[in-house]
PDB file of C-alpha atoms in Angstrom:
ATOM      1  CA  MET Y  26      -0.002  -0.013   0.027  1.00  0.00           C
ATOM      2  CA  ARG Y  27       2.826   2.350   1.077  1.00  0.00           C
ATOM      3  CA  ARG Y  28       4.763   1.578  -2.201  1.00  0.00           C
ATOM      4  CA  ASN Y  29       1.643   2.155  -4.441  1.00  0.00           C
ATOM      5  CA  LEU Y  30       1.177   5.671  -2.677  1.00  0.00           C
ATOM      6  CA  TYR Y  31       4.785   6.488  -3.297  1.00  0.00           C
ATOM      7  CA  ILE Y  32       4.575   5.524  -6.870  1.00  0.00           C
ATOM      8  CA  LEU Y  33       1.408   7.630  -7.171  1.00  0.00           C
ATOM      9  CA  PHE Y  34       3.225  10.559  -5.669  1.00  0.00           C
ATOM     10  CA  LEU Y  35       6.287  10.392  -7.883  1.00  0.00           C
ATOM     11  CA  THR Y  36       4.054  10.125 -10.893  1.00  0.00           C
ATOM     12  CA  VAL Y  37       2.120  13.154  -9.919  1.00  0.00           C
ATOM     13  CA  ALA Y  38       5.220  15.086  -9.007  1.00  0.00           C
ATOM     14  CA  SER Y  39       6.991  14.203 -12.201  1.00  0.00           C
ATOM     15  CA  PHE Y  40       3.895  15.145 -14.248  1.00  0.00           C
ATOM     16  CA  PHE Y  41       3.782  18.580 -12.607  1.00  0.00           C
ATOM     17  CA  ALA Y  42       7.668  19.017 -12.833  1.00  0.00           C
ATOM     18  CA  GLY Y  43       7.902  18.010 -16.382  1.00  0.00           C
ATOM     19  CA  GLY Y  44       4.449  19.428 -17.426  1.00  0.00           C
ATOM     20  CA  ILE Y  45       5.066  22.985 -16.580  1.00  0.00           C
ATOM     21  CA  PRO Y  46       7.116  23.776 -19.630  1.00  0.00           C
ATOM     22  CA  LEU Y  47       4.180  22.561 -21.650  1.00  0.00           C
ATOM     23  CA  PHE Y  48       2.053  25.477 -20.407  1.00  0.00           C
ATOM     24  CA  ALA Y  49       4.751  28.065 -21.273  1.00  0.00           C
ATOM     25  CA  GLN Y  50       4.281  28.596 -24.945  1.00  0.00           C
ATOM     26  CA  GLU Y  51       6.375  30.907 -26.878  1.00  0.00           C
ATOM     27  CA  VAL Y  52       4.467  33.563 -28.857  1.00  0.00           C
ATOM     28  CA  ALA Y  53       5.255  33.093 -32.563  1.00  0.00           C
ATOM     29  CA  PRO Y  54       5.984  36.273 -34.532  1.00  0.00           C
ATOM     30  CA  GLN Y  55       3.395  37.510 -36.872  1.00  0.00           C
ATOM     31  CA  ALA Y  56       4.105  36.534 -40.603  1.00  0.00           C
ATOM     32  CA  ILE Y  57       2.863  40.037 -41.718  1.00  0.00           C
ATOM     33  CA  GLU Y  58       4.152  43.023 -39.892  1.00  0.00           C
ATOM     34  CA  PHE Y  59       2.380  46.292 -40.327  1.00  0.00           C
ATOM     35  CA  ASN Y  60       4.019  49.707 -39.940  1.00  0.00           C
ATOM     36  CA  LYS Y  61       1.254  50.776 -37.663  1.00  0.00           C
ATOM     37  CA  LYS Y  62      -1.836  49.170 -36.238  1.00  0.00           C
ATOM     38  CA  VAL Y  63      -3.697  52.358 -35.290  1.00  0.00           C
ATOM     39  CA  HIS Y  64      -4.283  55.447 -37.563  1.00  0.00           C
ATOM     40  CA  ASN Y  65      -5.655  58.534 -35.817  1.00  0.00           C
ATOM     41  CA  PHE Y  66      -7.358  61.059 -38.233  1.00  0.00           C
ATOM     42  CA  GLY Y  67      -7.382  63.444 -35.285  1.00  0.00           C
ATOM     43  CA  LYS Y  68     -10.175  66.224 -35.555  1.00  0.00           C
ATOM     44  CA  ILE Y  69     -12.099  66.115 -38.946  1.00  0.00           C
ATOM     45  CA  SER Y  70     -15.297  68.129 -39.859  1.00  0.00           C
ATOM     46  CA  VAL Y  71     -18.374  66.040 -40.994  1.00  0.00           C
ATOM     47  CA  ASN Y  72     -18.294  68.386 -44.062  1.00  0.00           C
ATOM     48  CA  ASP Y  73     -14.661  66.943 -44.976  1.00  0.00           C
ATOM     49  CA  GLY Y  74     -16.268  63.892 -46.684  1.00  0.00           C
ATOM     50  CA  GLN Y  75     -14.527  60.695 -46.934  1.00  0.00           C
ATOM     51  CA  GLN Y  76     -11.227  60.140 -45.214  1.00  0.00           C
ATOM     52  CA  HIS Y  77      -8.517  57.747 -46.412  1.00  0.00           C
ATOM     53  CA  CYS Y  78      -5.507  56.091 -44.715  1.00  0.00           C
ATOM     54  CA  THR Y  79      -3.165  53.130 -45.632  1.00  0.00           C
ATOM     55  CA  PHE Y  80      -1.616  50.547 -43.343  1.00  0.00           C
ATOM     56  CA  GLU Y  81       1.589  49.144 -45.173  1.00  0.00           C
ATOM     57  CA  PHE Y  82       2.753  45.679 -44.260  1.00  0.00           C
ATOM     58  CA  ARG Y  83       5.612  43.183 -45.082  1.00  0.00           C
ATOM     59  CA  ASN Y  84       5.607  39.391 -45.234  1.00  0.00           C
ATOM     60  CA  THR Y  85       8.373  38.621 -42.895  1.00  0.00           C
ATOM     61  CA  SER Y  86       7.893  34.792 -43.151  1.00  0.00           C
ATOM     62  CA  ALA Y  87       9.539  32.162 -45.192  1.00  0.00           C
ATOM     63  CA  LYS Y  88       6.226  31.326 -46.984  1.00  0.00           C
ATOM     64  CA  PRO Y  89       3.729  33.223 -49.261  1.00  0.00           C
ATOM     65  CA  VAL Y  90       0.817  34.697 -47.233  1.00  0.00           C
ATOM     66  CA  VAL Y  91      -2.611  35.440 -48.459  1.00  0.00           C
ATOM     67  CA  ILE Y  92      -4.903  37.982 -46.796  1.00  0.00           C
ATOM     68  CA  ASN Y  93      -8.174  35.980 -46.785  1.00  0.00           C
ATOM     69  CA  ASN Y  94     -10.409  38.597 -45.487  1.00  0.00           C
ATOM     70  CA  ILE Y  95     -10.623  41.941 -43.574  1.00  0.00           C
ATOM     71  CA  ILE Y  96     -13.829  42.528 -41.648  1.00  0.00           C
ATOM     72  CA  SER Y  97     -14.731  45.881 -40.609  1.00  0.00           C
ATOM     73  CA  SER Y  98     -16.655  46.606 -37.305  1.00  0.00           C
ATOM     74  CA  CYS Y  99     -18.722  49.177 -39.266  1.00  0.00           C
ATOM     75  CA  GLY Y 100     -20.210  49.578 -42.738  1.00  0.00           C
ATOM     76  CA  CYS Y 101     -18.808  53.105 -42.730  1.00  0.00           C
ATOM     77  CA  THR Y 102     -15.200  51.702 -43.118  1.00  0.00           C
ATOM     78  CA  GLU Y 103     -14.182  50.114 -46.231  1.00  0.00           C
ATOM     79  CA  PRO Y 104     -10.795  48.201 -46.545  1.00  0.00           C
ATOM     80  CA  VAL Y 105      -9.215  47.142 -49.777  1.00  0.00           C
ATOM     81  CA  TRP Y 106      -6.327  44.793 -49.832  1.00  0.00           C
ATOM     82  CA  PRO Y 107      -4.341  42.578 -52.227  1.00  0.00           C
ATOM     83  CA  LYS Y 108      -6.048  39.366 -53.246  1.00  0.00           C
ATOM     84  CA  LYS Y 109      -2.848  37.710 -54.538  1.00  0.00           C
ATOM     85  CA  PRO Y 110      -0.307  35.927 -52.261  1.00  0.00           C
ATOM     86  CA  ILE Y 111       2.363  38.078 -50.718  1.00  0.00           C
ATOM     87  CA  MET Y 112       5.650  36.377 -51.361  1.00  0.00           C
ATOM     88  CA  PRO Y 113       8.427  36.366 -48.509  1.00  0.00           C
ATOM     89  CA  GLY Y 114       9.865  39.807 -48.193  1.00  0.00           C
ATOM     90  CA  GLU Y 115       7.194  41.472 -50.420  1.00  0.00           C
ATOM     91  CA  SER Y 116       5.277  44.552 -49.099  1.00  0.00           C
ATOM     92  CA  GLY Y 117       1.676  45.545 -49.682  1.00  0.00           C
ATOM     93  CA  LYS Y 118      -0.949  48.026 -48.331  1.00  0.00           C
ATOM     94  CA  VAL Y 119      -4.339  47.865 -46.916  1.00  0.00           C
ATOM     95  CA  GLU Y 120      -6.200  50.917 -48.082  1.00  0.00           C
ATOM     96  CA  VAL Y 121      -8.950  52.200 -45.850  1.00  0.00           C
ATOM     97  CA  THR Y 122     -11.819  54.552 -46.580  1.00  0.00           C
ATOM     98  CA  TYR Y 123     -13.774  56.029 -43.617  1.00  0.00           C
ATOM     99  CA  LEU Y 124     -17.027  57.447 -45.063  1.00  0.00           C
ATOM    100  CA  ASN Y 125     -17.389  60.119 -42.345  1.00  0.00           C
ATOM    101  CA  ASP Y 126     -21.282  60.131 -42.772  1.00  0.00           C
ATOM    102  CA  GLN Y 127     -22.083  59.034 -39.162  1.00  0.00           C
ATOM    103  CA  GLY Y 128     -22.440  62.572 -37.866  1.00  0.00           C
ATOM    104  CA  PRO Y 129     -20.377  64.382 -35.132  1.00  0.00           C
ATOM    105  CA  TYR Y 130     -18.840  62.008 -32.544  1.00  0.00           C
ATOM    106  CA  PRO Y 131     -15.671  60.297 -31.634  1.00  0.00           C
ATOM    107  CA  PHE Y 132     -15.009  57.116 -33.640  1.00  0.00           C
ATOM    108  CA  ASP Y 133     -12.954  54.015 -33.112  1.00  0.00           C
ATOM    109  CA  LYS Y 134     -13.320  51.430 -35.790  1.00  0.00           C
ATOM    110  CA  ALA Y 135     -11.709  47.937 -35.834  1.00  0.00           C
ATOM    111  CA  LEU Y 136     -10.425  46.047 -38.867  1.00  0.00           C
ATOM    112  CA  THR Y 137     -10.048  42.291 -38.308  1.00  0.00           C
ATOM    113  CA  VAL Y 138      -7.337  40.933 -40.799  1.00  0.00           C
ATOM    114  CA  TYR Y 139      -7.516  37.254 -41.503  1.00  0.00           C
ATOM    115  CA  THR Y 140      -4.431  35.704 -43.037  1.00  0.00           C
ATOM    116  CA  SER Y 141      -3.338  32.178 -44.315  1.00  0.00           C
ATOM    117  CA  ALA Y 142      -0.348  32.366 -41.773  1.00  0.00           C
ATOM    118  CA  SER Y 143      -2.202  32.201 -38.645  1.00  0.00           C
ATOM    119  CA  THR Y 144      -5.573  31.376 -36.952  1.00  0.00           C
ATOM    120  CA  LYS Y 145      -5.137  34.487 -34.813  1.00  0.00           C
ATOM    121  CA  PRO Y 146      -6.336  37.747 -36.535  1.00  0.00           C
ATOM    122  CA  ILE Y 147      -4.499  41.008 -36.733  1.00  0.00           C
ATOM    123  CA  ILE Y 148      -6.530  44.034 -35.424  1.00  0.00           C
ATOM    124  CA  LEU Y 149      -6.032  47.345 -37.130  1.00  0.00           C
ATOM    125  CA  ARG Y 150      -7.919  50.559 -35.830  1.00  0.00           C
ATOM    126  CA  ILE Y 151      -8.837  53.834 -37.127  1.00  0.00           C
ATOM    127  CA  THR Y 152      -9.759  56.511 -34.717  1.00  0.00           C
ATOM    128  CA  GLY Y 153     -10.699  60.203 -34.571  1.00  0.00           C
ATOM    129  CA  LEU Y 154     -13.154  62.861 -33.666  1.00  0.00           C
ATOM    130  CA  ALA Y 155     -15.781  64.141 -36.178  1.00  0.00           C
ATOM    131  CA  TYR Y 156     -17.143  67.386 -35.422  1.00  0.00           C
ATOM    132  CA  GLU Y 157     -20.089  69.478 -36.959  1.00  0.00           C
ATOM    133  CA  ASN Y 158     -18.753  73.036 -36.628  1.00  0.00           C
ATOM    134  CA  GLU Y 159     -15.808  74.556 -34.792  1.00  0.00           C
ATOM    135  CA  ARG Y 160     -17.350  76.928 -32.026  1.00  0.00           C
ATOM    136  CA  SER Y 161     -15.501  79.854 -30.385  1.00  0.00           C
ATOM    137  CA  VAL Y 162     -15.308  80.063 -26.623  1.00  0.00           C
ATOM    138  CA  LYS Y 163     -17.094  83.533 -26.913  1.00  0.00           C
TER     139      LYS Y 163
END
C-alpha cells in the first residue's frame, strides 16, 4: 500500500515538474508585420467627406501569405487589400476609406485581418473625432 502511494506521488510530482514547460508557450512572430496598427485621423469636420489612410505591411515569413479577408466593425469603413499571395519579403498595403457620414462624434473602428499564416487575426484600428462646426469660446 505504502509503495503504491509512493509511486502515485512520484508520478504526480513528475507530471507537474515535467508538465510546466508544456504550458509556457512561446508567442510566434506575426508573418505579416504592419508599419502601424492604429491610424488617428485627429479632428475632422463632418463636411470634409470621406477620409483615407493606408496601413503598409511586409511578409516577414519564409512562406507566401494570403490575406483571406478583412472584416470591418462598421459599414462606414471600407478596406481594400491585395488578393494575390504576398511572397516572402514582399510588401503591400491595406487602403481604408472612412465614409465620415455618421455625424459628429468620436469614432474608433476595428478592422480584423485574417491571413493564411495564422488562426489568430490581426486587429487594425482607425480613430478620430468628427465634429459638426468649430465653435468659439465666446
